[in-house]
Amino acid sequence: PITAEEFYSSILDTYQHHQELAAPAMVVKLPGAEGKRQVDMSVFGFGATYWSYGREDNGSLPLNWLTVDDALVEWGMCKQATEHLDFYFTNYVKPSGEINYYTWGTAGDSVSDYGRLVDLYLKINELCPEQTDFIHKHLPTAELFGALLLKYRAVAESHTAPSCCTGLLQGAPEHDWSSTTDKYFYNNNVWTLRGIEMLGQFLVSATSLPVNKTLGHLLLNDSVKFRQHISSSLQRCTVYNSTSSEPDAIPIFLPPYGETDAIPYESMTQSNEASYSNFRFYPEVLLADVMPRSLENLLLEYHNNKGELGGTSRWSTHLDDMPTAGWGYGALTNNRTQDFLALLYGHMANYQSRG
């Protein structure tokens, strides 16, 4: 057994270590006890779990790393983020650009992960320009992702799809849905488009890095056609309160994947599909910031009226805020401040650790 002195000394050492790590983080002041503890609740609350930078290897599932390292970058903790993400890119990205999912079996995760990993690399370029070693080392990694997305797009263009899904990517939208690979999920497609557009713009305009400008132009050229395909699919698959050609038609439902004659959900927990739409498919769409505002507002209304309780997202028979950032981001981009505040304080009160 350890002595009381050793026990409390260890607690003090841990506290001082976290204080040093948090030194570069931005300062956020919000009312309430939880509001005063945003850094340790939002970042250090991850602890030494697989949702954590507290250990070097969090496994191969991209969502774990995206959640943690995106938060670290936005809090200003760039060194921790890039050291953590460097391990992932070095150990889990194949020479083809595909993710090696071996620690989660062969099931894999969402097609959207590639666009989100590109986005995170570009965010580090913008917000953490001092991390030059990481930026230079993993420029080829980002370009691998870009080339891979172009391959996926070429397959989509050559595939005979339903007319409402022409040019869209098929594939699993989430690890738990890894066996569903025949549908055209919008979260996969809008994040692929965002990754293609943003990486293309970066490669074409970069002046201080040895970028592949040819790849950049290929990405930008493809993005024009791809955006048109997505817009066409959204127009054809959105359910309206009257004929969509009527000037006063109001959108009342958007299915999570391309299909015509979809039946609106009565509740965001009425089925496994509805629960996962509330959990990831819809908020990930909002996080990409690609869809028209009218459809984003439609999704936000569904979440407000059918998918949340006390500011916390519903999933099946319980509450689960795991990938909820998209709901908050969508509320902000659509100027729905009250929705954002409800989510922020609901998340703090009902989901984050009180420890």
Coordinates of C-alpha atoms in Angstrom, one line a residue:
P1 CA 0.0 0.0 0.0
I2 CA 1.1 3.6 -0.6
T3 CA 1.2 6.2 2.0
A4 CA -1.1 9.3 2.2
E5 CA 1.9 11.5 1.3
E6 CA 2.6 9.4 -1.8
F7 CA -1.1 9.4 -2.8
Y8 CA -1.5 13.2 -2.5
S9 CA 1.9 13.9 -4.1
S10 CA 0.7 11.9 -7.1
I11 CA -2.5 13.9 -7.4
L12 CA -0.5 17.1 -7.2
D13 CA 1.9 15.9 -9.9
T14 CA -1.0 15.0 -12.2
Y15 CA -2.6 18.4 -11.6
Q16 CA 0.6 20.3 -12.4
H17 CA 1.1 18.2 -15.5
H18 CA -2.4 19.1 -16.8
Q19 CA -1.8 22.8 -15.9
E20 CA 1.3 22.7 -18.1
L21 CA -0.6 21.0 -20.9
A22 CA -3.4 23.5 -20.7
A23 CA -1.2 26.6 -20.7
P24 CA -1.5 27.3 -24.4
A25 CA -5.3 26.7 -24.5
M26 CA -7.7 29.5 -25.1
V27 CA -9.6 30.9 -22.1
V28 CA -13.3 30.5 -22.1
K29 CA -15.5 32.1 -19.4
L30 CA -19.0 30.9 -19.0
P31 CA -21.4 31.2 -16.1
G32 CA -21.8 28.3 -13.6
A33 CA -19.4 25.8 -12.1
E34 CA -19.2 23.8 -15.3
G35 CA -18.7 26.9 -17.4
K36 CA -15.6 27.8 -15.4
R37 CA -14.1 24.4 -16.0
Q38 CA -14.4 24.1 -19.8
V39 CA -10.7 23.2 -20.5
D40 CA -10.6 20.3 -18.1
M41 CA -14.1 19.2 -18.8
S42 CA -13.9 19.4 -22.6
V43 CA -10.3 18.3 -23.1
F44 CA -8.9 16.6 -20.0
G45 CA -12.2 14.9 -19.4
F46 CA -11.2 12.4 -22.0
G47 CA -8.8 10.8 -19.5
A48 CA -6.8 7.7 -20.6
T49 CA -9.6 6.1 -22.6
Y50 CA -9.8 5.4 -26.3
W51 CA -11.4 8.9 -26.6
S52 CA -8.2 10.4 -25.4
Y53 CA -4.8 11.8 -26.2
G54 CA -3.9 10.5 -22.7
R55 CA -2.5 7.5 -24.4
E56 CA -0.5 7.3 -27.7
D57 CA -2.6 4.7 -29.5
N58 CA -6.4 5.1 -29.6
G59 CA -6.9 2.3 -32.2
S60 CA -7.8 2.6 -35.8
L61 CA -11.3 4.0 -35.7
P62 CA -11.0 7.6 -37.2
L63 CA -13.9 9.0 -35.2
N64 CA -11.9 8.6 -32.0
W65 CA -9.0 10.7 -33.3
L66 CA -11.1 13.2 -35.2
T67 CA -13.1 14.0 -32.0
V68 CA -10.1 14.4 -29.8
D69 CA -7.6 16.1 -32.1
D70 CA -10.1 18.5 -33.7
A71 CA -10.9 19.7 -30.2
L72 CA -7.3 20.1 -29.2
V73 CA -6.6 22.1 -32.4
E74 CA -9.6 24.4 -31.8
W75 CA -8.6 24.9 -28.1
G76 CA -5.1 26.0 -29.3
M77 CA -3.3 22.9 -28.0
C78 CA -1.5 22.3 -31.3
K79 CA 1.5 20.4 -30.0
Q80 CA -0.6 17.7 -28.3
A81 CA -2.9 17.4 -31.4
T82 CA -0.1 17.0 -33.9
E83 CA 1.9 14.6 -31.8
H84 CA -1.2 12.5 -31.3
L85 CA -2.4 12.6 -35.0
D86 CA 1.2 11.9 -36.2
F87 CA 0.9 8.5 -34.6
Y88 CA -2.3 7.8 -36.3
F89 CA -1.2 8.9 -39.8
T90 CA 2.1 7.0 -39.4
N91 CA 0.6 3.7 -38.2
Y92 CA -2.9 3.4 -39.6
V93 CA -2.8 4.8 -43.1
K94 CA -1.9 2.4 -45.9
P95 CA 0.2 3.3 -48.9
S96 CA -3.1 3.5 -50.9
G97 CA -4.5 6.2 -48.5
E98 CA -7.0 3.7 -47.1
I99 CA -7.4 3.4 -43.3
N100 CA -6.1 0.1 -41.8
Y101 CA -9.0 -0.8 -39.5
Y102 CA -7.4 -3.8 -38.0
T103 CA -7.9 -2.9 -34.3
W104 CA -11.7 -2.7 -35.0
G105 CA -11.9 -5.8 -37.1
T106 CA -12.3 -5.5 -40.8
A107 CA -15.7 -3.7 -40.6
G108 CA -14.2 -0.2 -40.9
D109 CA -16.1 3.0 -40.4
S110 CA -17.7 5.8 -42.5
V111 CA -16.6 6.9 -45.9
S112 CA -17.0 10.4 -44.6
D113 CA -13.8 9.9 -42.4
Y114 CA -11.5 10.6 -45.3
G115 CA -13.0 14.1 -46.0
R116 CA -12.9 14.8 -42.3
L117 CA -9.2 13.7 -41.9
V118 CA -8.3 16.0 -44.9
D119 CA -10.2 18.8 -43.2
L120 CA -8.3 18.3 -39.9
Y121 CA -5.0 18.4 -41.7
L122 CA -5.9 21.6 -43.4
K123 CA -7.2 23.1 -40.1
I124 CA -3.8 22.4 -38.6
N125 CA -2.2 24.3 -41.5
E126 CA -4.4 27.3 -40.7
L127 CA -4.5 27.3 -36.9
C128 CA -1.2 25.7 -36.1
P129 CA 1.3 27.0 -38.7
E130 CA 4.2 26.6 -36.2
Q131 CA 3.8 22.8 -36.4
T132 CA 6.0 22.7 -39.6
D133 CA 7.4 19.2 -39.0
F134 CA 3.9 17.7 -38.9
I135 CA 2.6 19.8 -41.8
H136 CA 5.5 18.8 -44.1
K137 CA 5.6 15.2 -43.0
H138 CA 2.0 14.5 -43.6
L139 CA 1.4 16.6 -46.8
P140 CA 1.8 13.3 -48.7
T141 CA -0.8 11.7 -46.4
A142 CA -3.3 14.4 -47.2
E143 CA -2.5 14.0 -50.9
L144 CA -3.1 10.2 -50.6
F145 CA -6.5 10.9 -49.2
G146 CA -7.2 13.2 -52.1
A147 CA -6.2 10.7 -54.7
L148 CA -8.3 8.0 -53.0
L149 CA -11.4 10.2 -53.0
L150 CA -10.9 10.8 -56.7
K151 CA -10.9 7.0 -57.2
Y152 CA -14.1 6.7 -55.2
R153 CA -15.6 9.4 -57.3
A154 CA -14.6 7.7 -60.5
V155 CA -16.3 4.5 -59.3
A156 CA -19.4 6.5 -58.5
E157 CA -19.5 8.1 -62.0
S158 CA -19.1 4.7 -63.7
H159 CA -21.8 3.0 -61.5
T160 CA -25.3 2.7 -62.7
A161 CA -27.3 4.3 -59.8
P162 CA -30.9 5.3 -59.4
S163 CA -31.6 8.6 -61.1
C164 CA -31.9 10.3 -57.7
C165 CA -28.3 9.2 -56.8
T166 CA -26.3 9.7 -60.0
G167 CA -22.7 10.3 -59.2
L168 CA -23.0 9.8 -55.5
L169 CA -20.8 7.5 -53.4
Q170 CA -22.1 4.3 -51.8
G171 CA -20.7 3.0 -48.6
A172 CA -21.1 2.5 -44.9
P173 CA -22.0 5.7 -43.0
E174 CA -20.9 4.5 -39.5
H175 CA -19.0 1.6 -37.9
D176 CA -22.1 0.1 -36.4
W177 CA -23.6 0.2 -39.9
S178 CA -20.6 -1.3 -41.6
S179 CA -22.7 -4.0 -43.4
T180 CA -24.8 -1.3 -45.1
T181 CA -22.8 -0.5 -48.2
D182 CA -25.4 -0.2 -50.9
K183 CA -27.0 3.2 -49.9
Y184 CA -26.0 6.7 -50.9
F185 CA -25.7 8.4 -47.5
Y186 CA -25.5 12.1 -47.5
N187 CA -23.0 12.4 -44.6
N188 CA -20.5 10.4 -46.8
N189 CA -21.1 12.5 -49.9
V190 CA -21.1 16.0 -48.4
W191 CA -17.9 15.3 -46.5
T192 CA -16.2 13.8 -49.6
L193 CA -17.2 16.9 -51.4
R194 CA -15.8 19.2 -48.7
G195 CA -12.5 17.2 -48.6
I196 CA -12.2 17.3 -52.4
E197 CA -13.0 21.1 -52.6
M198 CA -10.8 22.2 -49.7
L199 CA -7.8 20.1 -50.5
G200 CA -8.0 21.1 -54.1
Q201 CA -8.1 24.8 -53.2
F202 CA -5.2 24.3 -50.8
L203 CA -3.0 22.4 -53.3
V204 CA -3.6 25.0 -56.1
S205 CA -2.9 28.0 -53.9
A206 CA -0.1 26.8 -51.6
T207 CA 3.2 28.6 -52.1
S208 CA 5.5 27.4 -49.3
L209 CA 5.0 23.6 -49.6
P210 CA 6.0 21.1 -52.4
V211 CA 2.4 20.3 -53.2
N212 CA 1.0 18.3 -56.1
K213 CA -0.8 21.1 -58.1
T214 CA -1.9 18.7 -60.8
L215 CA -3.8 16.7 -58.1
G216 CA -5.2 20.0 -56.9
H217 CA -6.7 20.9 -60.3
L218 CA -8.1 17.4 -60.7
L219 CA -9.8 17.7 -57.3
L220 CA -11.3 21.1 -58.1
N221 CA -12.5 20.1 -61.6
D222 CA -14.2 17.0 -60.1
S223 CA -15.8 19.0 -57.3
V224 CA -17.9 21.1 -59.7
K225 CA -19.6 18.0 -61.1
F226 CA -19.9 16.3 -57.8
R227 CA -21.6 19.4 -56.2
Q228 CA -24.1 19.3 -59.0
H229 CA -24.9 15.7 -58.4
I230 CA -25.4 16.3 -54.7
S231 CA -27.7 19.3 -55.4
S232 CA -29.7 17.3 -57.8
S233 CA -30.1 14.4 -55.4
L234 CA -31.2 16.7 -52.6
Q235 CA -33.8 18.3 -54.8
R236 CA -35.2 15.0 -55.9
C237 CA -35.2 13.2 -52.5
T238 CA -36.4 16.0 -50.2
V239 CA -40.0 15.5 -49.1
Y240 CA -42.1 18.7 -49.5
N241 CA -45.5 19.6 -48.1
S242 CA -46.8 19.9 -51.7
T243 CA -45.4 19.4 -55.2
S244 CA -41.8 20.5 -55.1
S245 CA -42.2 22.5 -58.3
E246 CA -44.7 24.8 -56.6
P247 CA -43.1 28.1 -55.6
D248 CA -44.4 28.0 -52.0
A249 CA -43.4 24.3 -51.4
I250 CA -41.8 23.8 -47.9
P251 CA -39.4 21.0 -47.2
I252 CA -40.6 18.7 -44.4
F253 CA -38.2 15.8 -44.5
L254 CA -34.8 14.7 -45.8
P255 CA -33.9 11.0 -45.6
P256 CA -30.3 10.2 -44.5
Y257 CA -29.5 8.7 -47.9
G258 CA -30.8 9.2 -51.4
E259 CA -34.2 7.7 -52.0
T260 CA -37.5 9.1 -53.4
D261 CA -40.8 8.8 -51.6
A262 CA -39.2 8.6 -48.2
I263 CA -41.6 8.6 -45.2
P264 CA -40.8 11.3 -42.6
Y265 CA -39.8 10.1 -39.1
E266 CA -42.4 10.5 -36.5
S267 CA -39.7 10.4 -33.9
M268 CA -35.9 10.4 -34.0
T269 CA -35.9 7.2 -32.0
Q270 CA -38.7 5.3 -33.8
S271 CA -36.2 2.9 -35.5
N272 CA -32.5 2.1 -35.6
E273 CA -32.2 4.2 -38.7
A274 CA -33.9 7.2 -37.1
S275 CA -31.7 6.9 -34.0
Y276 CA -28.5 6.8 -35.9
S277 CA -29.7 9.7 -38.1
N278 CA -30.0 11.7 -34.9
F279 CA -26.8 10.3 -33.5
R280 CA -24.4 10.8 -36.5
F281 CA -25.9 10.8 -40.0
Y282 CA -27.6 14.2 -39.7
P283 CA -25.2 16.1 -37.4
E284 CA -22.3 15.0 -39.6
V285 CA -24.1 16.5 -42.5
L286 CA -24.4 19.8 -40.7
L287 CA -20.7 19.7 -39.7
A288 CA -19.7 19.7 -43.3
D289 CA -21.5 23.0 -44.1
V290 CA -22.3 22.0 -47.6
M291 CA -26.1 21.7 -47.8
P292 CA -28.5 24.6 -48.4
R293 CA -29.5 26.5 -45.3
S294 CA -33.2 25.6 -45.8
L295 CA -32.3 21.8 -45.5
E296 CA -29.9 22.4 -42.6
N297 CA -32.7 24.2 -40.7
L298 CA -35.1 21.3 -41.5
L299 CA -32.6 18.9 -39.8
L300 CA -32.2 21.2 -36.8
E301 CA -36.0 21.4 -36.4
Y302 CA -36.2 17.6 -36.4
H303 CA -33.5 17.5 -33.7
N304 CA -35.3 20.1 -31.6
N305 CA -38.7 18.6 -31.8
K306 CA -38.1 14.9 -32.1
G307 CA -34.4 14.2 -31.2
E308 CA -33.3 15.9 -28.0
L309 CA -34.1 16.2 -24.3
G310 CA -32.8 18.9 -22.1
G311 CA -30.3 19.9 -24.8
T312 CA -28.9 16.3 -25.0
S313 CA -29.4 14.1 -28.1
R314 CA -31.6 11.0 -27.8
W315 CA -30.6 7.6 -29.1
S316 CA -33.0 4.7 -28.8
T317 CA -34.0 4.5 -25.1
H318 CA -31.4 6.9 -23.7
L319 CA -29.3 10.0 -24.2
D320 CA -26.1 10.0 -26.2
D321 CA -24.1 13.1 -27.1
M322 CA -21.0 11.3 -28.4
P323 CA -20.8 12.9 -31.9
T324 CA -23.0 15.9 -31.2
A325 CA -20.7 18.7 -32.4
G326 CA -22.5 18.9 -35.7
W327 CA -25.7 19.9 -34.1
G328 CA -23.9 22.8 -32.3
Y329 CA -22.0 23.8 -35.4
G330 CA -25.2 23.7 -37.5
A331 CA -27.0 25.9 -34.9
L332 CA -24.3 28.5 -35.1
T333 CA -24.0 28.6 -38.9
N334 CA -27.8 29.0 -39.1
N335 CA -27.9 31.8 -36.6
R336 CA -29.8 29.7 -34.0
T337 CA -28.1 30.9 -30.9
Q338 CA -30.7 29.6 -28.5
D339 CA -30.4 26.1 -29.9
F340 CA -26.6 26.3 -29.5
L341 CA -26.8 27.5 -25.9
A342 CA -29.3 24.7 -25.1
L343 CA -27.0 22.1 -26.5
L344 CA -23.9 23.6 -24.8
Y345 CA -25.4 23.7 -21.3
G346 CA -27.4 20.5 -21.8
H347 CA -24.2 18.8 -22.7
M348 CA -22.4 20.2 -19.7
A349 CA -25.2 19.3 -17.3
N350 CA -26.2 15.9 -18.6
Y351 CA -23.2 14.4 -20.4
Q352 CA -19.9 15.7 -19.3
S353 CA -18.1 14.3 -16.2
R354 CA -18.6 16.1 -12.9
G355 CA -15.4 14.7 -11.6

